[in-house]
PDB file of N, CA and C in Angstrom:
ATOM      1  N   MET A   1      -9.662 -20.020  97.953  1.00 75.00           N
ATOM      2  CA  MET A   1      -8.597 -19.650  97.040  1.00 75.00           C
ATOM      3  C   MET A   1      -9.088 -19.890  95.613  1.00 75.00           C
ATOM      4  N   PRO A   2      -9.219 -18.840  94.827  1.00 90.00           N
ATOM      5  CA  PRO A   2      -9.687 -18.999  93.444  1.00 90.00           C
ATOM      6  C   PRO A   2      -8.721 -19.841  92.614  1.00 90.00           C
ATOM      7  N   SER A   3      -9.275 -20.624  91.709  1.00 93.00           N
ATOM      8  CA  SER A   3      -8.440 -21.379  90.788  1.00 93.00           C
ATOM      9  C   SER A   3      -8.856 -21.053  89.362  1.00 93.00           C
ATOM     10  N   HIS A   4      -7.869 -21.099  88.473  1.00 95.00           N
ATOM     11  CA  HIS A   4      -8.079 -20.711  87.083  1.00 95.00           C
ATOM     12  C   HIS A   4      -7.497 -21.766  86.161  1.00 95.00           C
ATOM     13  N   ASP A   5      -8.293 -22.236  85.218  1.00 96.00           N
ATOM     14  CA  ASP A   5      -7.835 -23.141  84.172  1.00 96.00           C
ATOM     15  C   ASP A   5      -7.145 -22.259  83.138  1.00 96.00           C
ATOM     16  N   VAL A   6      -5.806 -22.386  83.038  1.00 96.00           N
ATOM     17  CA  VAL A   6      -5.065 -21.427  82.220  1.00 96.00           C
ATOM     18  C   VAL A   6      -4.479 -21.987  80.934  1.00 96.00           C
ATOM     19  N   ALA A   7      -4.325 -23.315  80.832  1.00 97.00           N
ATOM     20  CA  ALA A   7      -3.699 -23.863  79.623  1.00 97.00           C
ATOM     21  C   ALA A   7      -3.858 -25.371  79.580  1.00 97.00           C
ATOM     22  N   SER A   8      -3.646 -25.893  78.410  1.00 97.00           N
ATOM     23  CA  SER A   8      -3.535 -27.343  78.239  1.00 97.00           C
ATOM     24  C   SER A   8      -2.103 -27.730  78.603  1.00 97.00           C
ATOM     25  N   LEU A   9      -1.942 -28.858  79.261  1.00 97.00           N
ATOM     26  CA  LEU A   9      -0.600 -29.335  79.588  1.00 97.00           C
ATOM     27  C   LEU A   9       0.241 -29.472  78.315  1.00 97.00           C
ATOM     28  N   ALA A  10      -0.378 -29.876  77.226  1.00 97.00           N
ATOM     29  CA  ALA A  10       0.334 -30.043  75.955  1.00 97.00           C
ATOM     30  C   ALA A  10       0.902 -28.731  75.423  1.00 97.00           C
ATOM     31  N   ASP A  11       0.359 -27.597  75.858  1.00 97.00           N
ATOM     32  CA  ASP A  11       0.842 -26.294  75.398  1.00 97.00           C
ATOM     33  C   ASP A  11       2.098 -25.820  76.124  1.00 97.00           C
ATOM     34  N   VAL A  12       2.427 -26.459  77.248  1.00 97.00           N
ATOM     35  CA  VAL A  12       3.607 -26.068  78.022  1.00 97.00           C
ATOM     36  C   VAL A  12       4.756 -26.975  77.571  1.00 97.00           C
ATOM     37  N   PRO A  13       5.750 -26.413  76.869  1.00 96.00           N
ATOM     38  CA  PRO A  13       6.817 -27.257  76.323  1.00 96.00           C
ATOM     39  C   PRO A  13       7.673 -27.902  77.406  1.00 96.00           C
ATOM     40  N   ASP A  14       8.176 -29.110  77.127  1.00 95.00           N
ATOM     41  CA  ASP A  14       9.108 -29.763  78.041  1.00 95.00           C
ATOM     42  C   ASP A  14      10.319 -28.869  78.236  1.00 95.00           C
ATOM     43  N   ASP A  15      10.702 -28.685  79.508  1.00 95.00           N
ATOM     44  CA  ASP A  15      11.828 -27.819  79.868  1.00 95.00           C
ATOM     45  C   ASP A  15      11.706 -26.452  79.197  1.00 95.00           C
ATOM     46  N   GLY A  16      10.486 -25.926  79.212  1.00 97.00           N
ATOM     47  CA  GLY A  16      10.226 -24.635  78.582  1.00 97.00           C
ATOM     48  C   GLY A  16       9.198 -23.825  79.353  1.00 97.00           C
ATOM     49  N   VAL A  17       8.765 -22.733  78.750  1.00 97.00           N
ATOM     50  CA  VAL A  17       7.864 -21.791  79.407  1.00 97.00           C
ATOM     51  C   VAL A  17       6.689 -21.426  78.504  1.00 97.00           C
ATOM     52  N   LEU A  18       5.624 -20.967  79.137  1.00 98.00           N
ATOM     53  CA  LEU A  18       4.454 -20.468  78.425  1.00 98.00           C
ATOM     54  C   LEU A  18       3.862 -19.328  79.242  1.00 98.00           C
ATOM     55  N   GLY A  19       3.731 -18.170  78.632  1.00 98.00           N
ATOM     56  CA  GLY A  19       3.086 -17.040  79.290  1.00 98.00           C
ATOM     57  C   GLY A  19       1.590 -17.105  79.083  1.00 98.00           C
ATOM     58  N   VAL A  20       0.824 -16.928  80.158  1.00 97.00           N
ATOM     59  CA  VAL A  20      -0.637 -16.954  80.083  1.00 97.00           C
ATOM     60  C   VAL A  20      -1.196 -15.809  80.917  1.00 97.00           C
ATOM     61  N   GLY A  21      -2.442 -15.465  80.646  1.00 95.00           N
ATOM     62  CA  GLY A  21      -3.105 -14.418  81.409  1.00 95.00           C
ATOM     63  C   GLY A  21      -4.222 -14.978  82.260  1.00 95.00           C
ATOM     64  N   LEU A  22      -4.455 -14.361  83.402  1.00 91.00           N
ATOM     65  CA  LEU A  22      -5.581 -14.698  84.262  1.00 91.00           C
ATOM     66  C   LEU A  22      -6.740 -13.777  83.924  1.00 91.00           C
ATOM     67  N   PRO A  23      -7.967 -14.137  84.309  1.00 88.00           N
ATOM     68  CA  PRO A  23      -9.106 -13.253  84.074  1.00 88.00           C
ATOM     69  C   PRO A  23      -8.933 -11.872  84.710  1.00 88.00           C
ATOM     70  N   THR A  24      -8.096 -11.784  85.737  1.00 85.00           N
ATOM     71  CA  THR A  24      -7.839 -10.512  86.418  1.00 85.00           C
ATOM     72  C   THR A  24      -6.913  -9.605  85.613  1.00 85.00           C
ATOM     73  N   GLY A  25      -6.307 -10.151  84.536  1.00 91.00           N
ATOM     74  CA  GLY A  25      -5.354  -9.388  83.742  1.00 91.00           C
ATOM     75  C   GLY A  25      -3.918  -9.661  84.137  1.00 91.00           C
ATOM     76  N   GLU A  26      -3.717 -10.334  85.269  1.00 92.00           N
ATOM     77  CA  GLU A  26      -2.362 -10.655  85.715  1.00 92.00           C
ATOM     78  C   GLU A  26      -1.742 -11.691  84.783  1.00 92.00           C
ATOM     79  N   ARG A  27      -0.440 -11.543  84.530  1.00 97.00           N
ATOM     80  CA  ARG A  27       0.292 -12.469  83.666  1.00 97.00           C
ATOM     81  C   ARG A  27       1.047 -13.489  84.516  1.00 97.00           C
ATOM     82  N   ILE A  28       0.971 -14.753  84.079  1.00 97.00           N
ATOM     83  CA  ILE A  28       1.615 -15.867  84.769  1.00 97.00           C
ATOM     84  C   ILE A  28       2.571 -16.539  83.785  1.00 97.00           C
ATOM     85  N   CYS A  29       3.705 -16.988  84.281  1.00 98.00           N
ATOM     86  CA  CYS A  29       4.659 -17.744  83.487  1.00 98.00           C
ATOM     87  C   CYS A  29       4.612 -19.191  83.959  1.00 98.00           C
ATOM     88  N   LEU A  30       4.108 -20.088  83.101  1.00 98.00           N
ATOM     89  CA  LEU A  30       4.108 -21.511  83.408  1.00 98.00           C
ATOM     90  C   LEU A  30       5.453 -22.081  82.993  1.00 98.00           C
ATOM     91  N   ILE A  31       6.023 -22.908  83.846  1.00 98.00           N
ATOM     92  CA  ILE A  31       7.340 -23.491  83.599  1.00 98.00           C
ATOM     93  C   ILE A  31       7.226 -25.001  83.741  1.00 98.00           C
ATOM     94  N   ARG A  32       7.724 -25.707  82.757  1.00 97.00           N
ATOM     95  CA  ARG A  32       7.739 -27.171  82.842  1.00 97.00           C
ATOM     96  C   ARG A  32       9.193 -27.601  82.865  1.00 97.00           C
ATOM     97  N   TRP A  33       9.592 -28.182  83.980  1.00 96.00           N
ATOM     98  CA  TRP A  33      10.977 -28.632  84.143  1.00 96.00           C
ATOM     99  C   TRP A  33      10.961 -30.033  84.717  1.00 96.00           C
ATOM    100  N   ARG A  34      11.603 -30.945  84.020  1.00 95.00           N
ATOM    101  CA  ARG A  34      11.654 -32.356  84.412  1.00 95.00           C
ATOM    102  C   ARG A  34      10.255 -32.933  84.631  1.00 95.00           C
ATOM    103  N   GLY A  35       9.327 -32.509  83.768  1.00 94.00           N
ATOM    104  CA  GLY A  35       7.975 -33.049  83.796  1.00 94.00           C
ATOM    105  C   GLY A  35       7.029 -32.417  84.795  1.00 94.00           C
ATOM    106  N   VAL A  36       7.521 -31.493  85.620  1.00 96.00           N
ATOM    107  CA  VAL A  36       6.687 -30.845  86.636  1.00 96.00           C
ATOM    108  C   VAL A  36       6.378 -29.414  86.200  1.00 96.00           C
ATOM    109  N   VAL A  37       5.108 -29.027  86.307  1.00 98.00           N
ATOM    110  CA  VAL A  37       4.703 -27.666  85.944  1.00 98.00           C
ATOM    111  C   VAL A  37       4.635 -26.807  87.198  1.00 98.00           C
ATOM    112  N   SER A  38       5.244 -25.647  87.133  1.00 97.00           N
ATOM    113  CA  SER A  38       5.158 -24.653  88.202  1.00 97.00           C
ATOM    114  C   SER A  38       4.747 -23.333  87.569  1.00 97.00           C
ATOM    115  N   ALA A  39       4.437 -22.357  88.420  1.00 97.00           N
ATOM    116  CA  ALA A  39       3.986 -21.062  87.903  1.00 97.00           C
ATOM    117  C   ALA A  39       4.557 -19.935  88.756  1.00 97.00           C
ATOM    118  N   VAL A  40       5.047 -18.906  88.080  1.00 98.00           N
ATOM    119  CA  VAL A  40       5.534 -17.699  88.742  1.00 98.00           C
ATOM    120  C   VAL A  40       4.887 -16.497  88.066  1.00 98.00           C
ATOM    121  N   ARG A  41       4.929 -15.380  88.749  1.00 97.00           N
ATOM    122  CA  ARG A  41       4.445 -14.140  88.142  1.00 97.00           C
ATOM    123  C   ARG A  41       5.312 -13.849  86.915  1.00 97.00           C
ATOM    124  N   ASP A  42       4.698 -13.474  85.829  1.00 98.00           N
ATOM    125  CA  ASP A  42       5.420 -13.256  84.573  1.00 98.00           C
ATOM    126  C   ASP A  42       6.038 -11.860  84.555  1.00 98.00           C
ATOM    127  N   GLU A  43       6.877 -11.607  85.560  1.00 97.00           N
ATOM    128  CA  GLU A  43       7.496 -10.287  85.675  1.00 97.00           C
ATOM    129  C   GLU A  43       8.774 -10.402  86.491  1.00 97.00           C
ATOM    130  N   CYS A  44       9.903 -10.197  85.850  1.00 98.00           N
ATOM    131  CA  CYS A  44      11.180 -10.213  86.558  1.00 98.00           C
ATOM    132  C   CYS A  44      11.176  -9.092  87.595  1.00 98.00           C
ATOM    133  N   THR A  45      11.662  -9.391  88.791  1.00 97.00           N
ATOM    134  CA  THR A  45      11.671  -8.385  89.852  1.00 97.00           C
ATOM    135  C   THR A  45      12.783  -7.362  89.680  1.00 97.00           C
ATOM    136  N   HIS A  46      13.625  -7.528  88.664  1.00 97.00           N
ATOM    137  CA  HIS A  46      14.683  -6.553  88.416  1.00 97.00           C
ATOM    138  C   HIS A  46      14.140  -5.330  87.689  1.00 97.00           C
ATOM    139  N   GLN A  47      13.540  -5.529  86.500  1.00 95.00           N
ATOM    140  CA  GLN A  47      13.007  -4.387  85.755  1.00 95.00           C
ATOM    141  C   GLN A  47      11.676  -4.704  85.076  1.00 95.00           C
ATOM    142  N   ALA A  48      10.930  -5.638  85.653  1.00 95.00           N
ATOM    143  CA  ALA A  48       9.555  -5.955  85.237  1.00 95.00           C
ATOM    144  C   ALA A  48       9.423  -6.492  83.814  1.00 95.00           C
ATOM    145  N   MET A  49      10.476  -7.088  83.272  1.00 96.00           N
ATOM    146  CA  MET A  49      10.393  -7.709  81.957  1.00 96.00           C
ATOM    147  C   MET A  49       9.703  -9.070  82.089  1.00 96.00           C
ATOM    148  N   PRO A  50       9.038  -9.549  81.032  1.00 97.00           N
ATOM    149  CA  PRO A  50       8.324 -10.827  81.122  1.00 97.00           C
ATOM    150  C   PRO A  50       9.272 -12.036  81.185  1.00 97.00           C
ATOM    151  N   LEU A  51       9.130 -12.828  82.236  1.00 98.00           N
ATOM    152  CA  LEU A  51       9.954 -14.027  82.377  1.00 98.00           C
ATOM    153  C   LEU A  51       9.614 -15.078  81.323  1.00 98.00           C
ATOM    154  N   SER A  52       8.402 -15.010  80.779  1.00 97.00           N
ATOM    155  CA  SER A  52       8.002 -15.989  79.761  1.00 97.00           C
ATOM    156  C   SER A  52       8.826 -15.862  78.477  1.00 97.00           C
ATOM    157  N   ALA A  53       9.586 -14.796  78.336  1.00 97.00           N
ATOM    158  CA  ALA A  53      10.486 -14.647  77.190  1.00 97.00           C
ATOM    159  C   ALA A  53      11.838 -15.293  77.456  1.00 97.00           C
ATOM    160  N   GLY A  54      12.020 -15.778  78.687  1.00 97.00           N
ATOM    161  CA  GLY A  54      13.305 -16.374  79.077  1.00 97.00           C
ATOM    162  C   GLY A  54      13.363 -17.863  78.801  1.00 97.00           C
ATOM    163  N   ASP A  55      14.414 -18.469  79.320  1.00 96.00           N
ATOM    164  CA  ASP A  55      14.666 -19.895  79.103  1.00 96.00           C
ATOM    165  C   ASP A  55      14.827 -20.627  80.422  1.00 96.00           C
ATOM    166  N   VAL A  56      14.408 -21.897  80.425  1.00 97.00           N
ATOM    167  CA  VAL A  56      14.634 -22.765  81.568  1.00 97.00           C
ATOM    168  C   VAL A  56      16.045 -23.326  81.445  1.00 97.00           C
ATOM    169  N   GLN A  57      16.804 -23.207  82.524  1.00 97.00           N
ATOM    170  CA  GLN A  57      18.174 -23.678  82.538  1.00 97.00           C
ATOM    171  C   GLN A  57      18.248 -25.099  83.099  1.00 97.00           C
ATOM    172  N   PRO A  58      19.328 -25.834  82.817  1.00 96.00           N
ATOM    173  CA  PRO A  58      19.453 -27.211  83.292  1.00 96.00           C
ATOM    174  C   PRO A  58      19.383 -27.366  84.819  1.00 96.00           C
ATOM    175  N   ASP A  59      19.660 -26.295  85.557  1.00 96.00           N
ATOM    176  CA  ASP A  59      19.626 -26.379  87.022  1.00 96.00           C
ATOM    177  C   ASP A  59      18.245 -26.072  87.615  1.00 96.00           C
ATOM    178  N   GLY A  60      17.227 -25.937  86.771  1.00 95.00           N
ATOM    179  CA  GLY A  60      15.879 -25.691  87.282  1.00 95.00           C
ATOM    180  C   GLY A  60      15.577 -24.241  87.576  1.00 95.00           C
ATOM    181  N   THR A  61      16.303 -23.352  86.947  1.00 97.00           N
ATOM    182  CA  THR A  61      16.018 -21.923  87.085  1.00 97.00           C
ATOM    183  C   THR A  61      15.472 -21.403  85.766  1.00 97.00           C
ATOM    184  N   ILE A  62      14.744 -20.296  85.858  1.00 98.00           N
ATOM    185  CA  ILE A  62      14.324 -19.581  84.659  1.00 98.00           C
ATOM    186  C   ILE A  62      15.171 -18.316  84.595  1.00 98.00           C
ATOM    187  N   GLU A  63      15.737 -18.068  83.418  1.00 98.00           N
ATOM    188  CA  GLU A  63      16.620 -16.929  83.231  1.00 98.00           C
ATOM    189  C   GLU A  63      15.909 -15.843  82.440  1.00 98.00           C
ATOM    190  N   CYS A  64      15.889 -14.649  82.986  1.00 97.00           N
ATOM    191  CA  CYS A  64      15.288 -13.506  82.305  1.00 97.00           C
ATOM    192  C   CYS A  64      16.093 -13.207  81.042  1.00 97.00           C
ATOM    193  N   ALA A  65      15.391 -13.030  79.939  1.00 96.00           N
ATOM    194  CA  ALA A  65      16.043 -12.804  78.645  1.00 96.00           C
ATOM    195  C   ALA A  65      16.759 -11.461  78.560  1.00 96.00           C
ATOM    196  N   TRP A  66      16.407 -10.514  79.413  1.00 95.00           N
ATOM    197  CA  TRP A  66      16.965  -9.168  79.274  1.00 95.00           C
ATOM    198  C   TRP A  66      18.284  -8.979  80.013  1.00 95.00           C
ATOM    199  N   HIS A  67      18.333  -9.268  81.294  1.00 96.00           N
ATOM    200  CA  HIS A  67      19.540  -8.967  82.063  1.00 96.00           C
ATOM    201  C   HIS A  67      20.133 -10.182  82.773  1.00 96.00           C
ATOM    202  N   GLY A  68      19.582 -11.374  82.521  1.00 96.00           N
ATOM    203  CA  GLY A  68      20.189 -12.593  83.029  1.00 96.00           C
ATOM    204  C   GLY A  68      19.858 -12.982  84.456  1.00 96.00           C
ATOM    205  N   ALA A  69      18.940 -12.276  85.104  1.00 98.00           N
ATOM    206  CA  ALA A  69      18.540 -12.693  86.455  1.00 98.00           C
ATOM    207  C   ALA A  69      17.945 -14.092  86.367  1.00 98.00           C
ATOM    208  N   ARG A  70      18.200 -14.901  87.390  1.00 98.00           N
ATOM    209  CA  ARG A  70      17.683 -16.265  87.395  1.00 98.00           C
ATOM    210  C   ARG A  70      16.926 -16.535  88.686  1.00 98.00           C
ATOM    211  N   PHE A  71      15.804 -17.261  88.534  1.00 98.00           N
ATOM    212  CA  PHE A  71      14.921 -17.582  89.651  1.00 98.00           C
ATOM    213  C   PHE A  71      14.667 -19.089  89.679  1.00 98.00           C
ATOM    214  N   ASP A  72      14.585 -19.648  90.879  1.00 98.00           N
ATOM    215  CA  ASP A  72      14.230 -21.050  91.034  1.00 98.00           C
ATOM    216  C   ASP A  72      12.808 -21.244  90.519  1.00 98.00           C
ATOM    217  N   CYS A  73      12.610 -22.208  89.625  1.00 96.00           N
ATOM    218  CA  CYS A  73      11.300 -22.422  89.006  1.00 96.00           C
ATOM    219  C   CYS A  73      10.223 -22.804  90.018  1.00 96.00           C
ATOM    220  N   ARG A  74      10.589 -23.473  91.084  1.00 95.00           N
ATOM    221  CA  ARG A  74       9.596 -23.965  92.040  1.00 95.00           C
ATOM    222  C   ARG A  74       9.352 -23.030  93.207  1.00 95.00           C
ATOM    223  N   THR A  75      10.411 -22.336  93.656  1.00 97.00           N
ATOM    224  CA  THR A  75      10.259 -21.493  94.854  1.00 97.00           C
ATOM    225  C   THR A  75      10.220 -20.006  94.538  1.00 97.00           C
ATOM    226  N   GLY A  76      10.665 -19.618  93.346  1.00 98.00           N
ATOM    227  CA  GLY A  76      10.732 -18.209  92.984  1.00 98.00           C
ATOM    228  C   GLY A  76      11.936 -17.478  93.546  1.00 98.00           C
ATOM    229  N   ALA A  77      12.804 -18.188  94.292  1.00 98.00           N
ATOM    230  CA  ALA A  77      13.964 -17.558  94.923  1.00 98.00           C
ATOM    231  C   ALA A  77      14.971 -17.089  93.880  1.00 98.00           C
ATOM    232  N   VAL A  78      15.563 -15.925  94.130  1.00 98.00           N
ATOM    233  CA  VAL A  78      16.619 -15.407  93.258  1.00 98.00           C
ATOM    234  C   VAL A  78      17.822 -16.341  93.359  1.00 98.00           C
ATOM    235  N   ARG A  79      18.338 -16.755  92.217  1.00 97.00           N
ATOM    236  CA  ARG A  79      19.537 -17.607  92.186  1.00 97.00           C
ATOM    237  C   ARG A  79      20.708 -16.877  91.540  1.00 97.00           C
ATOM    238  N   GLN A  80      20.418 -15.779  90.828  1.00 96.00           N
ATOM    239  CA  GLN A  80      21.472 -14.984  90.196  1.00 96.00           C
ATOM    240  C   GLN A  80      20.928 -13.583  89.965  1.00 96.00           C
ATOM    241  N   GLY A  81      21.731 -12.564  90.282  1.00 96.00           N
ATOM    242  CA  GLY A  81      21.349 -11.183  90.052  1.00 96.00           C
ATOM    243  C   GLY A  81      21.371 -10.840  88.577  1.00 96.00           C
ATOM    244  N   PRO A  82      20.964  -9.646  88.248  1.00 97.00           N
ATOM    245  CA  PRO A  82      20.870  -8.470  89.096  1.00 97.00           C
ATOM    246  C   PRO A  82      19.610  -8.369  89.961  1.00 97.00           C
ATOM    247  N   ALA A  83      18.611  -9.233  89.791  1.00 96.00           N
ATOM    248  CA  ALA A  83      17.418  -9.163  90.655  1.00 96.00           C
ATOM    249  C   ALA A  83      17.824  -9.418  92.103  1.00 96.00           C
ATOM    250  N   GLU A  84      17.147  -8.747  93.019  1.00 97.00           N
ATOM    251  CA  GLU A  84      17.402  -8.934  94.441  1.00 97.00           C
ATOM    252  C   GLU A  84      16.200  -9.513  95.168  1.00 97.00           C
ATOM    253  N   ASP A  85      15.012  -9.400  94.573  1.00 98.00           N
ATOM    254  CA  ASP A  85      13.784  -9.884  95.208  1.00 98.00           C
ATOM    255  C   ASP A  85      13.284 -11.134  94.497  1.00 98.00           C
ATOM    256  N   ASP A  86      12.760 -12.064  95.294  1.00 98.00           N
ATOM    257  CA  ASP A  86      12.177 -13.285  94.744  1.00 98.00           C
ATOM    258  C   ASP A  86      10.949 -12.933  93.901  1.00 98.00           C
ATOM    259  N   VAL A  87      10.599 -13.825  92.990  1.00 98.00           N
ATOM    260  CA  VAL A  87       9.401 -13.651  92.182  1.00 98.00           C
ATOM    261  C   VAL A  87       8.269 -14.453  92.839  1.00 98.00           C
ATOM    262  N   ALA A  88       7.049 -13.933  92.750  1.00 97.00           N
ATOM    263  CA  ALA A  88       5.890 -14.604  93.353  1.00 97.00           C
ATOM    264  C   ALA A  88       5.625 -15.935  92.656  1.00 97.00           C
ATOM    265  N   VAL A  89       5.243 -16.940  93.450  1.00 97.00           N
ATOM    266  CA  VAL A  89       4.907 -18.259  92.903  1.00 97.00           C
ATOM    267  C   VAL A  89       3.432 -18.549  93.155  1.00 97.00           C
ATOM    268  N   TYR A  90       2.891 -19.448  92.367  1.00 96.00           N
ATOM    269  CA  TYR A  90       1.491 -19.843  92.473  1.00 96.00           C
ATOM    270  C   TYR A  90       1.406 -21.351  92.614  1.00 96.00           C
ATOM    271  N   GLU A  91       0.408 -21.799  93.339  1.00 96.00           N
ATOM    272  CA  GLU A  91       0.156 -23.224  93.452  1.00 96.00           C
ATOM    273  C   GLU A  91      -0.436 -23.710  92.135  1.00 96.00           C
ATOM    274  N   VAL A  92       0.040 -24.861  91.668  1.00 97.00           N
ATOM    275  CA  VAL A  92      -0.395 -25.406  90.385  1.00 97.00           C
ATOM    276  C   VAL A  92      -0.802 -26.865  90.565  1.00 97.00           C
ATOM    277  N   ARG A  93      -1.826 -27.260  89.840  1.00 96.00           N
ATOM    278  CA  ARG A  93      -2.133 -28.687  89.723  1.00 96.00           C
ATOM    279  C   ARG A  93      -2.507 -28.963  88.270  1.00 96.00           C
ATOM    280  N   VAL A  94      -2.253 -30.193  87.853  1.00 97.00           N
ATOM    281  CA  VAL A  94      -2.618 -30.625  86.512  1.00 97.00           C
ATOM    282  C   VAL A  94      -3.736 -31.642  86.675  1.00 97.00           C
ATOM    283  N   GLU A  95      -4.847 -31.365  86.007  1.00 96.00           N
ATOM    284  CA  GLU A  95      -6.030 -32.197  86.141  1.00 96.00           C
ATOM    285  C   GLU A  95      -6.641 -32.427  84.764  1.00 96.00           C
ATOM    286  N   ASN A  96      -6.776 -33.693  84.374  1.00 97.00           N
ATOM    287  CA  ASN A  96      -7.355 -34.042  83.071  1.00 97.00           C
ATOM    288  C   ASN A  96      -6.680 -33.307  81.915  1.00 97.00           C
ATOM    289  N   GLY A  97      -5.338 -33.193  81.994  1.00 96.00           N
ATOM    290  CA  GLY A  97      -4.590 -32.559  80.915  1.00 96.00           C
ATOM    291  C   GLY A  97      -4.659 -31.043  80.900  1.00 96.00           C
ATOM    292  N   ARG A  98      -5.232 -30.451  81.935  1.00 98.00           N
ATOM    293  CA  ARG A  98      -5.344 -28.987  82.034  1.00 98.00           C
ATOM    294  C   ARG A  98      -4.488 -28.476  83.190  1.00 98.00           C
ATOM    295  N   VAL A  99      -3.913 -27.285  83.034  1.00 98.00           N
ATOM    296  CA  VAL A  99      -3.107 -26.662  84.075  1.00 98.00           C
ATOM    297  C   VAL A  99      -3.999 -25.691  84.837  1.00 98.00           C
ATOM    298  N   ILE A 100      -4.118 -25.920  86.142  1.00 97.00           N
ATOM    299  CA  ILE A 100      -4.941 -25.104  87.027  1.00 97.00           C
ATOM    300  C   ILE A 100      -4.030 -24.327  87.958  1.00 97.00           C
ATOM    301  N   VAL A 101      -4.187 -23.016  88.003  1.00 96.00           N
ATOM    302  CA  VAL A 101      -3.380 -22.146  88.862  1.00 96.00           C
ATOM    303  C   VAL A 101      -4.276 -21.579  89.956  1.00 96.00           C
ATOM    304  N   HIS A 102      -3.791 -21.658  91.194  1.00 92.00           N
ATOM    305  CA  HIS A 102      -4.522 -21.116  92.343  1.00 92.00           C
ATOM    306  C   HIS A 102      -3.925 -19.767  92.718  1.00 92.00           C
ATOM    307  N   THR A 103      -4.786 -18.787  92.928  1.00 86.00           N
ATOM    308  CA  THR A 103      -4.329 -17.447  93.296  1.00 86.00           C
ATOM    309  C   THR A 103      -4.867 -17.075  94.662  1.00 86.00           C
ATOM    310  N   ALA A 104      -4.236 -16.101  95.279  1.00 79.00           N
ATOM    311  CA  ALA A 104      -4.606 -15.691  96.630  1.00 79.00           C
ATOM    312  C   ALA A 104      -5.764 -14.692  96.640  1.00 79.00           C
ATOM    313  N   ASP A 105      -6.075 -14.084  95.486  1.00 60.00           N
ATOM    314  CA  ASP A 105      -7.097 -13.034  95.460  1.00 60.00           C
ATOM    315  C   ASP A 105      -8.513 -13.574  95.559  1.00 60.00           C
TER     316      ASP A 105
END
């Protein structure tokens, strides 16, 4: 499973998001909620808008800035429509202050 060093932990705001790119060109949305970093595909499954433009909500969801769809930050599960499909999630680890994302490709 390939892994990619995508950001410094310091660049991911507390209870916030950071959009990053992989060498493959794919966009990832890093989410830091309650001190834990997770990663989802940076594309809302409703109309493909970037989730990194959204906000982390107090319940641990990320809300799409365009139409209000909400996804669980850790599992990618839809928590509020209009999206009907879950968003892809990536395995993440933080090592020496760096955020490492594992991809299936």
